[in-house]
Coordinates of C-alpha atoms in Angstrom, one line a residue:
M1500 CA 1.6 14.2 -11.9
A1501 CA 2.5 10.9 -12.0
G1502 CA 1.6 7.7 -10.5
Y1503 CA 3.5 4.2 -10.3
K1504 CA 4.6 2.8 -14.0
Y1505 CA 3.1 -0.5 -13.7
E1506 CA 5.2 -2.4 -15.6
P1507 CA 4.8 -6.1 -16.5
F1508 CA 7.2 -9.1 -15.5
D1509 CA 8.3 -11.7 -18.7
Y1510 CA 6.1 -14.9 -19.6
V1511 CA 8.8 -17.5 -20.2
K1512 CA 7.0 -20.3 -21.5
P1513 CA 7.8 -23.0 -18.7
P1514 CA 10.4 -26.4 -19.9
E1515 CA 7.4 -28.5 -19.5
L1516 CA 5.4 -27.6 -22.1
S1517 CA 8.8 -27.4 -24.6
G1518 CA 9.3 -31.5 -24.2
A1519 CA 10.6 -31.6 -20.4
A1520 CA 10.0 -34.2 -17.7
P1521 CA 7.9 -32.6 -15.8
A1522 CA 10.3 -31.2 -12.9
R1523 CA 10.3 -31.8 -8.6
Y1524 CA 10.9 -29.1 -7.2
P1525 CA 11.2 -28.8 -3.1
V1526 CA 8.9 -26.1 -2.7
A1527 CA 6.2 -24.7 -5.0
I1528 CA 5.4 -21.0 -3.9
I1529 CA 1.5 -20.0 -5.1
G1530 CA 1.1 -16.1 -5.1
A1531 CA 4.2 -13.6 -5.7
G1532 CA 3.4 -10.8 -3.8
P1533 CA 5.2 -9.7 -1.1
I1534 CA 4.6 -12.7 1.2
G1535 CA 5.5 -15.4 -1.5
L1536 CA 8.5 -14.2 -3.0
A1537 CA 9.8 -13.0 1.1
L1538 CA 10.0 -16.7 1.2
A1539 CA 11.6 -17.7 -1.7
I1540 CA 14.5 -14.8 -1.0
D1541 CA 14.5 -16.6 2.2
L1542 CA 14.9 -20.4 1.8
A1543 CA 17.2 -19.0 -1.5
Q1544 CA 19.6 -18.0 1.3
R1545 CA 19.3 -20.9 3.3
G1546 CA 20.1 -23.2 -0.3
I1547 CA 17.0 -24.6 -1.2
K1548 CA 15.7 -24.2 -4.7
S1549 CA 12.0 -23.1 -5.4
V1550 CA 9.4 -22.6 -8.0
V1551 CA 6.8 -19.2 -7.6
L1552 CA 3.7 -19.1 -9.8
D1553 CA 1.5 -16.5 -9.8
D1554 CA -1.6 -15.9 -12.5
N1555 CA -0.5 -12.7 -13.2
N1556 CA 2.1 -10.7 -14.2
V1557 CA 2.0 -6.8 -13.0
V1558 CA 3.2 -5.7 -9.0
S1559 CA -0.4 -4.9 -7.0
V1560 CA -2.8 -2.6 -8.1
G1561 CA -2.8 0.3 -5.8
S1562 CA -0.9 1.1 -2.5
R1563 CA -2.4 -1.6 -0.3
A1564 CA -0.7 -2.7 3.0
I1565 CA 1.8 0.3 3.6
C1566 CA 3.3 0.0 6.9
W1567 CA 6.3 -2.1 7.4
A1568 CA 6.8 -2.2 11.3
K1569 CA 10.3 -2.4 12.9
R1570 CA 10.9 -5.8 13.1
T1571 CA 9.6 -6.5 9.2
L1572 CA 12.2 -4.3 8.2
E1573 CA 15.1 -6.1 10.4
I1574 CA 13.3 -9.5 8.4
F1575 CA 13.5 -7.8 5.4
N1576 CA 17.1 -6.2 6.0
R1577 CA 17.9 -9.9 6.2
L1578 CA 16.4 -10.9 3.2
G1579 CA 18.3 -7.9 0.6
V1580 CA 15.6 -5.7 0.6
G1581 CA 15.7 -3.8 4.1
E1582 CA 17.5 -0.6 2.9
R1583 CA 16.5 -0.2 -0.5
M1584 CA 12.9 0.1 1.1
L1585 CA 13.6 2.5 4.0
E1586 CA 15.9 4.6 1.5
K1587 CA 12.0 4.9 -0.6
G1588 CA 9.7 4.6 2.4
V1589 CA 8.1 7.6 5.2
T1590 CA 9.8 7.0 7.7
W1591 CA 7.4 7.7 10.8
K1592 CA 7.2 7.0 14.7
I1593 CA 4.0 9.7 16.1
G1594 CA 0.6 8.7 16.1
R1595 CA -2.0 11.7 16.9
N1596 CA -5.3 10.9 18.1
F1597 CA -8.2 13.8 17.5
H1598 CA -12.0 14.6 18.8
G1599 CA -13.6 16.0 16.6
D1600 CA -10.8 19.0 15.4
Q1601 CA -9.3 18.5 18.9
E1602 CA -6.0 16.3 19.5
I1603 CA -6.7 14.4 22.7
Y1604 CA -3.6 12.6 22.7
N1605 CA 0.0 11.6 20.6
F1606 CA 2.0 8.8 21.1
D1607 CA 5.7 7.5 20.4
L1608 CA 6.3 4.3 19.2
L1609 CA 9.7 4.5 19.0
P1610 CA 11.1 6.9 22.4
E1611 CA 14.4 5.2 22.4
D1612 CA 17.4 5.7 20.6
G1613 CA 19.7 2.9 19.2
H1614 CA 17.8 1.0 16.6
K1615 CA 18.8 1.0 13.1
Y1616 CA 15.1 0.7 11.7
P1617 CA 12.3 3.2 12.5
A1618 CA 9.6 1.7 14.0
F1619 CA 7.4 2.5 11.2
I1620 CA 7.9 3.6 7.4
N1621 CA 5.8 3.6 4.9
L1622 CA 5.5 2.3 1.7
Q1623 CA 3.2 1.5 -1.3
Q1624 CA 3.3 -1.9 -2.1
Y1625 CA 3.5 -2.5 -5.2
Y1626 CA 7.6 -1.0 -4.7
V1627 CA 8.2 -4.0 -2.2
E1628 CA 6.9 -6.4 -4.1
Q1629 CA 9.1 -4.7 -7.6
Y1630 CA 12.1 -4.7 -5.1
L1631 CA 11.5 -8.0 -3.8
V1632 CA 11.4 -9.6 -7.4
E1633 CA 13.9 -7.7 -8.3
R1634 CA 15.8 -9.2 -5.6
A1635 CA 15.0 -12.6 -6.0
R1636 CA 17.0 -12.8 -9.7
D1637 CA 19.8 -12.6 -7.7
F1638 CA 19.9 -15.8 -7.3
P1639 CA 19.0 -16.8 -10.8
E1640 CA 19.8 -20.8 -9.6
L1641 CA 17.4 -21.1 -6.3
I1642 CA 14.5 -19.4 -7.5
E1643 CA 12.4 -19.1 -10.9
L1644 CA 9.5 -17.2 -10.9
R1645 CA 6.9 -18.1 -13.7
F1646 CA 4.6 -15.5 -14.0
K1647 CA 1.2 -16.0 -15.9
N1648 CA 1.0 -19.3 -14.5
R1649 CA -1.8 -20.2 -12.6
V1650 CA -2.3 -23.0 -10.7
T1651 CA -6.1 -24.6 -11.0
G1652 CA -5.3 -28.1 -9.1
H1653 CA -2.8 -29.5 -6.8
E1654 CA -2.9 -33.7 -5.5
D1655 CA -1.1 -34.0 -2.1
H1656 CA 0.5 -37.5 -2.4
G1657 CA 1.4 -37.9 1.1
D1658 CA 5.2 -37.2 0.6
H1659 CA 4.8 -34.4 -2.4
V1660 CA 2.2 -32.8 -4.5
T1661 CA 1.3 -32.1 -8.2
L1662 CA 0.0 -29.3 -9.3
T1663 CA -2.3 -28.6 -12.2
V1664 CA -0.5 -25.2 -14.0
E1665 CA -2.3 -23.2 -16.6
T1666 CA -0.3 -20.7 -19.0
P1667 CA -1.1 -18.9 -22.0
D1668 CA 0.8 -22.2 -24.1
G1669 CA -1.1 -25.0 -22.7
T1670 CA -1.5 -26.7 -19.3
Y1671 CA 1.6 -29.1 -17.6
E1672 CA 1.7 -30.5 -14.5
M1673 CA 5.2 -30.5 -11.7
A1674 CA 5.3 -31.5 -8.6
A1675 CA 6.7 -29.9 -5.4
D1676 CA 7.6 -31.8 -1.8
Y1677 CA 5.7 -29.0 -0.4
Y1678 CA 3.2 -26.6 -1.7
I1679 CA 3.3 -23.1 0.2
A1680 CA -0.3 -21.4 -0.4
C1681 CA 0.8 -17.7 -0.5
D1682 CA -2.0 -16.5 -2.8
G1683 CA -3.7 -14.7 -0.3
A1684 CA -7.3 -13.4 1.2
N1685 CA -9.0 -15.3 -1.3
S1686 CA -6.9 -18.6 -1.9
A1687 CA -7.7 -20.3 -4.3
T1688 CA -6.2 -22.7 -2.8
R1689 CA -8.3 -23.2 0.4
E1690 CA -11.0 -22.9 -1.8
R1691 CA -9.8 -26.2 -3.9
M1692 CA -9.7 -28.2 -0.4
G1693 CA -12.7 -26.7 1.1
L1694 CA -11.2 -24.6 4.2
D1695 CA -13.2 -22.1 6.0
F1696 CA -11.7 -19.2 8.0
T1697 CA -13.4 -18.9 11.5
G1698 CA -13.8 -15.7 13.8
Q1699 CA -15.6 -12.4 12.6
T1700 CA -16.7 -10.2 9.9
F1701 CA -17.6 -7.1 10.4
Q1702 CA -20.4 -5.4 8.7
E1703 CA -19.2 -1.2 8.6
Q1704 CA -17.3 -0.4 5.9
F1705 CA -14.3 1.4 4.9
L1706 CA -13.0 4.0 1.5
I1707 CA -9.6 4.2 0.9
A1708 CA -9.0 7.1 -1.0
D1709 CA -4.7 7.3 -2.2
I1710 CA -4.7 10.8 -3.7
E1711 CA -1.3 13.0 -5.1
M1712 CA -1.1 15.8 -4.1
E1713 CA 2.4 18.5 -4.0
D1714 CA 0.8 20.5 -1.0
S1715 CA 0.4 17.8 2.3
P1716 CA -2.4 18.4 3.5
F1717 CA -0.6 17.5 7.5
G1718 CA -0.5 21.3 7.2
E1719 CA 2.1 23.5 8.7
N1720 CA 3.6 19.9 10.5
A1721 CA 6.4 19.1 8.6
V1722 CA 6.9 15.7 9.9
P1723 CA 4.8 12.6 8.2
E1724 CA 2.9 11.0 11.6
R1725 CA -0.2 8.9 11.7
W1726 CA -3.3 10.8 12.4
F1727 CA -6.5 8.8 13.9
W1728 CA -10.1 11.1 14.2
F1729 CA -12.8 10.3 15.9
D1730 CA -15.7 12.6 14.9
P1731 CA -13.7 15.4 12.8
P1732 CA -15.9 17.9 11.3
F1733 CA -15.0 17.0 7.9
H1734 CA -16.5 13.7 8.0
E1735 CA -19.6 14.2 11.1
G1736 CA -20.4 10.8 13.1
K1737 CA -17.6 8.3 11.3
S1738 CA -13.5 8.0 11.9
A1739 CA -10.5 9.0 9.4
L1740 CA -7.6 8.5 9.2
L1741 CA -4.5 9.6 7.3
H1742 CA -1.1 8.6 6.3
A1743 CA 2.0 9.7 4.2
Q1744 CA 3.4 7.5 1.3
P1745 CA 6.7 7.9 -1.0
D1746 CA 6.2 10.3 -4.6
N1747 CA 3.6 12.6 -2.6
I1748 CA 1.3 10.3 -2.4
Y1749 CA -1.9 10.1 0.7
R1750 CA -3.6 7.4 2.1
I1751 CA -6.6 8.4 3.3
D1752 CA -9.5 5.9 5.3
L1753 CA -12.8 6.6 5.7
Q1754 CA -15.0 5.0 7.6
L1755 CA -18.8 4.7 5.7
D1756 CA -22.7 3.8 7.0
V1757 CA -22.3 0.1 7.4
D1758 CA -25.4 0.4 4.4
A1759 CA -23.6 1.6 1.8
D1760 CA -23.3 0.9 -1.6
G1761 CA -19.2 0.3 -1.9
K1762 CA -19.2 0.1 -5.8
A1763 CA -21.3 3.5 -5.3
E1764 CA -19.4 4.9 -2.7
S1765 CA -15.8 4.3 -4.3
A1766 CA -17.0 6.3 -8.0
P1767 CA -15.1 9.4 -7.8
E1768 CA -18.7 11.6 -7.8
K1769 CA -19.0 10.3 -4.4
V1770 CA -15.3 9.9 -3.7
L1771 CA -13.9 13.2 -4.7
P1772 CA -16.2 15.6 -2.5
R1773 CA -15.2 13.7 0.4
I1774 CA -11.5 14.3 -0.5
K1775 CA -13.1 17.8 -0.7
A1776 CA -13.1 18.4 2.8
I1777 CA -10.7 17.5 4.2
V1778 CA -7.6 18.9 1.7
G1779 CA -10.2 21.8 1.2
D1780 CA -8.6 23.5 -2.7
K1781 CA -5.4 22.2 -2.7
P1782 CA -5.3 20.2 -6.3
F1783 CA -5.0 16.3 -5.9
R1784 CA -5.4 13.8 -8.4
L1785 CA -7.2 10.4 -7.2
D1786 CA -4.9 7.6 -7.4
W1787 CA -6.2 4.5 -6.1
V1788 CA -9.9 3.5 -4.3
S1789 CA -10.9 0.3 -2.6
V1790 CA -14.0 -0.3 0.0
Y1791 CA -13.7 -3.1 2.0
K1792 CA -14.9 -4.7 5.3
F1793 CA -13.5 -5.7 8.3
R1794 CA -12.5 -8.8 9.0
C1795 CA -10.8 -11.1 12.0
I1796 CA -10.2 -14.6 11.1
K1797 CA -8.2 -17.4 10.3
L1798 CA -8.0 -21.4 9.4
D1799 CA -7.8 -23.5 12.6
R1800 CA -5.0 -24.8 11.1
F1801 CA -2.0 -23.5 9.1
V1802 CA -0.6 -27.0 8.4
H1803 CA -2.2 -30.0 6.1
N1804 CA 0.5 -32.4 5.9
R1805 CA 2.4 -31.2 2.2
V1806 CA 0.3 -27.9 1.7
I1807 CA 0.9 -24.9 4.0
F1808 CA -0.8 -21.6 4.2
V1809 CA 0.9 -18.0 4.8
G1810 CA -0.5 -14.9 5.1
D1811 CA -3.7 -13.8 4.1
S1812 CA -4.3 -17.0 2.4
A1813 CA -3.9 -18.2 6.5
H1814 CA -5.5 -15.3 8.1
V1815 CA -7.1 -11.9 7.3
V1816 CA -7.0 -8.6 10.0
S1817 CA -8.3 -5.4 10.1
P1818 CA -6.3 -3.2 8.4
F1819 CA -6.0 -0.9 11.6
G1820 CA -2.8 -1.5 13.2
A1821 CA -0.4 -3.1 10.6
R1822 CA -1.1 -5.9 11.5
G1823 CA -1.5 -8.1 7.8
G1824 CA 1.1 -7.8 6.0
N1825 CA 3.5 -7.5 8.5
G1826 CA 2.0 -10.9 10.5
G1827 CA 3.1 -12.5 6.7
I1828 CA 6.2 -11.6 6.7
Q1829 CA 6.4 -12.6 10.4
D1830 CA 5.0 -16.1 9.5
V1831 CA 7.6 -16.3 5.9
D1832 CA 10.4 -15.6 9.3
N1833 CA 9.0 -18.3 11.5
I1834 CA 8.7 -21.7 7.7
G1835 CA 11.2 -20.6 6.8
W1836 CA 14.2 -21.9 8.4
K1837 CA 12.0 -24.5 9.9
L1838 CA 11.3 -26.0 6.3
A1839 CA 15.2 -25.6 4.8
A1840 CA 16.0 -27.9 8.1
V1841 CA 13.4 -30.4 7.2
L1842 CA 14.6 -30.6 3.6
K1843 CA 18.0 -31.2 4.6
S1844 CA 17.8 -34.0 6.9
E1845 CA 18.8 -31.2 10.0
A1846 CA 15.4 -31.4 11.3
P1847 CA 12.5 -34.2 11.6
A1848 CA 9.6 -33.1 9.5
E1849 CA 7.7 -32.7 12.7
L1850 CA 9.5 -29.0 12.7
I1851 CA 7.1 -28.1 10.6
E1852 CA 4.2 -28.0 12.9
T1853 CA 5.7 -25.9 14.8
Y1854 CA 4.7 -23.3 12.3
H1855 CA 1.4 -24.1 12.9
E1856 CA 1.4 -23.8 16.3
E1857 CA 3.5 -20.6 17.1
R1858 CA 2.3 -18.8 14.0
S1859 CA -1.9 -19.8 14.8
H1860 CA -1.1 -17.9 18.3
G1861 CA 0.2 -15.1 16.3
S1862 CA -2.3 -13.9 14.2
A1863 CA -4.5 -15.0 17.1
E1864 CA -3.2 -12.2 18.5
N1865 CA -3.2 -10.3 15.8
I1866 CA -7.0 -11.0 15.9
L1867 CA -7.7 -10.2 19.3
N1868 CA -6.5 -6.9 18.8
S1869 CA -7.9 -6.1 16.2
S1870 CA -11.7 -6.9 17.2
R1871 CA -10.9 -4.5 20.5
A1872 CA -9.8 -1.8 18.1
T1873 CA -13.2 -2.1 15.6
N1874 CA -15.3 -2.9 18.3
F1875 CA -14.0 0.5 19.9
M1876 CA -13.8 2.2 16.6
T1877 CA -17.4 1.0 15.5
P1878 CA -19.4 0.6 18.5
K1879 CA -22.9 -2.1 18.2
T1880 CA -24.5 -1.8 21.2
P1881 CA -25.8 1.4 22.8
V1882 CA -23.8 0.6 26.3
E1883 CA -20.6 0.2 23.7
A1884 CA -21.6 3.2 22.2
L1885 CA -22.2 5.2 25.2
F1886 CA -18.5 3.8 26.7
R1887 CA -17.0 4.8 23.7
A1888 CA -18.6 8.2 24.0
E1889 CA -17.3 8.7 27.4
V1890 CA -14.0 8.1 27.1
L1891 CA -13.0 9.7 24.0
K1892 CA -14.6 13.3 26.6
L1893 CA -12.5 12.3 29.2
A1894 CA -9.7 11.8 26.9
H1895 CA -9.2 15.4 26.4
D1896 CA -7.8 15.9 29.9
Q1897 CA -7.7 12.9 32.0
P1898 CA -4.7 10.9 30.6
F1899 CA -6.2 7.4 32.3
A1900 CA -8.6 7.4 30.3
R1901 CA -6.8 8.1 26.7
R1902 CA -5.0 4.5 27.5
L1903 CA -8.8 3.1 26.9
V1904 CA -9.1 5.1 23.3
N1905 CA -8.1 2.5 20.4
S1906 CA -7.5 3.5 17.1
G1907 CA -5.8 0.1 15.8
R1908 CA -3.0 -1.1 18.5
L1909 CA 0.4 -1.2 16.1
S1910 CA 2.0 -3.6 15.1
Q1911 CA 4.6 -5.7 18.0
P1912 CA 6.5 -8.6 17.3
C1913 CA 4.6 -12.1 18.4
S1914 CA 7.0 -13.6 22.0
L1915 CA 7.3 -17.6 21.3
A1916 CA 7.7 -17.4 24.9
G1917 CA 6.6 -20.7 26.7
M1918 CA 6.0 -22.5 23.4
R1919 CA 7.7 -25.9 23.1
L1920 CA 10.7 -24.8 20.9
Q1921 CA 11.8 -22.3 23.7
S1922 CA 14.0 -24.1 27.0
P1923 CA 13.0 -21.8 30.5
G1924 CA 15.0 -19.4 31.3
V1925 CA 14.9 -16.3 32.8
A1926 CA 17.5 -13.4 31.2
P1927 CA 16.6 -9.5 30.4
L1928 CA 15.1 -10.6 27.2
E1929 CA 13.2 -13.6 27.7
P1930 CA 13.1 -17.5 25.2
G1931 CA 10.9 -16.8 23.0
Q1932 CA 11.3 -13.0 22.2
P1933 CA 13.0 -11.9 19.5
L1934 CA 16.3 -10.2 19.1
L1935 CA 16.1 -6.3 20.1
D1936 CA 19.0 -4.4 17.9
A1937 CA 21.7 -2.2 19.3
P1938 CA 24.7 -0.2 18.1
L1939 CA 28.0 -2.1 18.2
D1940 CA 31.6 -1.6 17.7
G1941 CA 33.9 -4.5 15.6
A1942 CA 37.2 -4.5 14.0
D1943 CA 35.6 -2.4 11.1
G1944 CA 34.6 -0.1 12.7
P1945 CA 30.7 1.3 13.5
T1946 CA 28.3 -2.1 13.2
W1947 CA 24.3 -3.4 14.2
L1948 CA 24.0 -6.0 16.6
L1949 CA 21.0 -8.3 14.3
D1950 CA 23.8 -6.7 11.4
V1951 CA 26.0 -9.6 13.1
V1952 CA 23.8 -12.7 13.9
P1953 CA 23.9 -15.1 11.4
P1954 CA 20.5 -16.8 9.8
Q1955 CA 21.9 -19.9 11.9
F1956 CA 21.8 -20.8 15.5
C1957 CA 23.8 -18.7 17.4
L1958 CA 25.3 -18.5 20.4
I1959 CA 26.1 -14.3 22.0
G1960 CA 27.8 -14.2 25.2
F1961 CA 27.9 -10.7 27.0
G1962 CA 30.6 -9.9 29.3
E1963 CA 33.8 -12.8 30.1
V1964 CA 31.8 -16.0 29.2
D1965 CA 33.5 -18.7 27.3
L1966 CA 31.5 -19.9 24.0
P1967 CA 31.6 -23.9 23.5
D1968 CA 32.1 -25.0 20.0
V1969 CA 29.6 -26.4 19.1
P1970 CA 29.2 -27.6 15.2
G1971 CA 26.6 -25.6 13.6
V1972 CA 26.3 -22.6 16.1
A1973 CA 27.6 -19.2 15.3
R1974 CA 29.5 -17.6 18.2
I1975 CA 29.4 -13.6 18.9
G1976 CA 30.6 -11.8 21.6
I1977 CA 29.7 -8.5 23.6
N1978 CA 32.7 -6.6 25.8
T1979 CA 35.1 -9.6 25.5
I1980 CA 37.9 -11.3 22.9
R1981 CA 37.6 -14.0 22.7
E1982 CA 39.2 -16.6 18.9
Y1983 CA 35.7 -16.1 17.4
A1984 CA 34.0 -12.6 16.4
C1985 CA 33.9 -10.1 19.1
F1986 CA 32.6 -6.1 19.7
N1987 CA 32.1 -3.5 22.4
S1988 CA 28.4 -2.3 22.8
R1989 CA 28.0 1.3 22.2
D1990 CA 27.0 3.7 24.3
G1991 CA 25.9 0.6 26.7
F1992 CA 22.6 0.1 24.5
A1993 CA 23.0 -3.3 23.9
T1994 CA 24.0 -4.3 28.1
K1995 CA 21.3 -2.7 29.0
R1996 CA 18.7 -5.0 27.0
Y1997 CA 19.9 -7.8 27.8
G1998 CA 22.7 -8.0 30.8
Q1999 CA 25.9 -7.4 31.8
Q2000 CA 27.1 -11.3 31.7
G2001 CA 24.7 -14.5 30.7
V2002 CA 24.1 -16.3 27.0
Y2003 CA 21.6 -16.0 24.6
L2004 CA 20.8 -18.9 22.5
I2005 CA 19.0 -17.9 19.3
R2006 CA 17.5 -19.7 16.3
P2007 CA 17.6 -19.1 12.5
D2008 CA 14.4 -16.9 12.7
G2009 CA 15.9 -14.1 15.8
H2010 CA 14.3 -15.5 18.3
V2011 CA 16.0 -15.8 22.1
C2012 CA 15.3 -20.4 22.2
A2013 CA 17.4 -20.5 25.4
V2014 CA 19.6 -18.3 27.7
F2015 CA 22.5 -19.6 30.0
S2016 CA 24.7 -18.3 32.7
E2017 CA 28.3 -20.2 31.5
P2018 CA 26.7 -23.2 29.4
D2019 CA 28.9 -26.1 28.4
R2020 CA 28.7 -27.9 25.0
H2021 CA 25.8 -30.3 26.2
D2022 CA 23.3 -27.8 27.2
V2023 CA 23.6 -26.0 24.0
E2024 CA 23.6 -28.9 22.0
R2025 CA 20.7 -29.9 23.9
A2026 CA 18.8 -26.5 23.5
C2027 CA 19.3 -26.6 19.7
A2028 CA 17.9 -29.8 18.9
R2029 CA 14.6 -28.9 21.5
A2030 CA 14.8 -26.0 19.0
Q2031 CA 14.8 -28.4 15.9
G2032 CA 11.9 -30.4 17.1
K2033 CA 14.1 -33.4 18.0
M2034 CA 12.8 -33.4 21.8
M2035 CA 9.3 -33.0 21.3
E2036 CA 8.1 -35.5 23.5
Q2037 CA 9.9 -33.6 26.4
A2038 CA 9.5 -30.3 25.1
A2039 CA 5.4 -30.9 25.1

């Protein structure tokens, strides 16, 4: 047995410390975790140069974020690492909930066919970071990775931000048009600015133990799933969670007492007996251990002039439900195209403010779901405890009660319906929703809808409709023949999800921003202007 090999990334002396004049970048990204790296790649694909600064020079130690949802995988696919993640990751879609030693119900997160990516894969964060670093190096002219470069100070000058950076060779200054804080839940940027999270921190503690084991703890069940226990026989009175990861690594989460000493509980002499109670005499190796508390908190504002908070620096949720890393990647998907449009002078600077509006809304939705799960899993009052006990008792044989069991509602993509960049309209997939994938047949053979929609404004027409030629807007036809790229809906999935006839205008992040029956050029230009923040007063 052998764990992941942590190979350090090369530190390169910054040019500013070799006599070069202080550089000014369009975007400085602080933090080379999954969020910061994904944003750098997104910007590079849009032609925007960035520098990524990180005080470390190795991927995250321990598996950390492991559950990557379908929508996130679709975004990673656009960034060029989705296929690699899918190949390495453990695919699953079935969750099972147990009460004691009895299964009370199970659920299928993607019961229908016709999707390129599965409901979830499990893949350790260190692999995701490795793949993203390697992908970032495909853009040597647009992404500069600076490891062992710690930002110790920054100042917003209104039209740019200056940074003070500390390295093994000394300290230097640089400037950027925008400063993106992707420096995590303990963000030094946020601390320097004196910004506080609002929300709730729960006192309950949980132990994460990653073990390497040849024999699956799922027993005879050969298909990886998500197993959650309330009051399991091996951990009485508490809860437990089991996930499979690549390389025969298994994630076990165990609820601890509220007043438990986290340091003591993470010691091998405390952890090993707990694991043996679950897996029995099967040999295993302890790979990583951590203790955490649930936090459901966020900043009141994600945008502070030229300083923008993305990912855990802006919001933190409890891990049950896989909403942390997935929510952060949705942040990237939202801010990347907006930054590019503003920096290219294609949209007003006010467009950046809609990142705060849309993703603060998304994080609030995640926090609401996480808080509800936490309150069910760890009741705070005798009444809540009685409710949970009765729900679990009834769930054994009463289907209605199973809907009330909450072991963490799993991550779903956020809808932006009704928000001001979207034009009102009615369609099977309403404005604000992210695109749904579907299999297609084209001139070059089978493909997928999300693979043919470019990361720009795009019209998709279903049926015999003519799409107007609008500068900067791509066109795709489904079940028609036109002079632009056209495809057929394979097995009817696309038309089932979008309708037989109609037109969708898609934002560069893959969200529907307008729907039409048969639009003319003016209709499309007006909807694009609104989606780019050029009609804020009409849309407000």
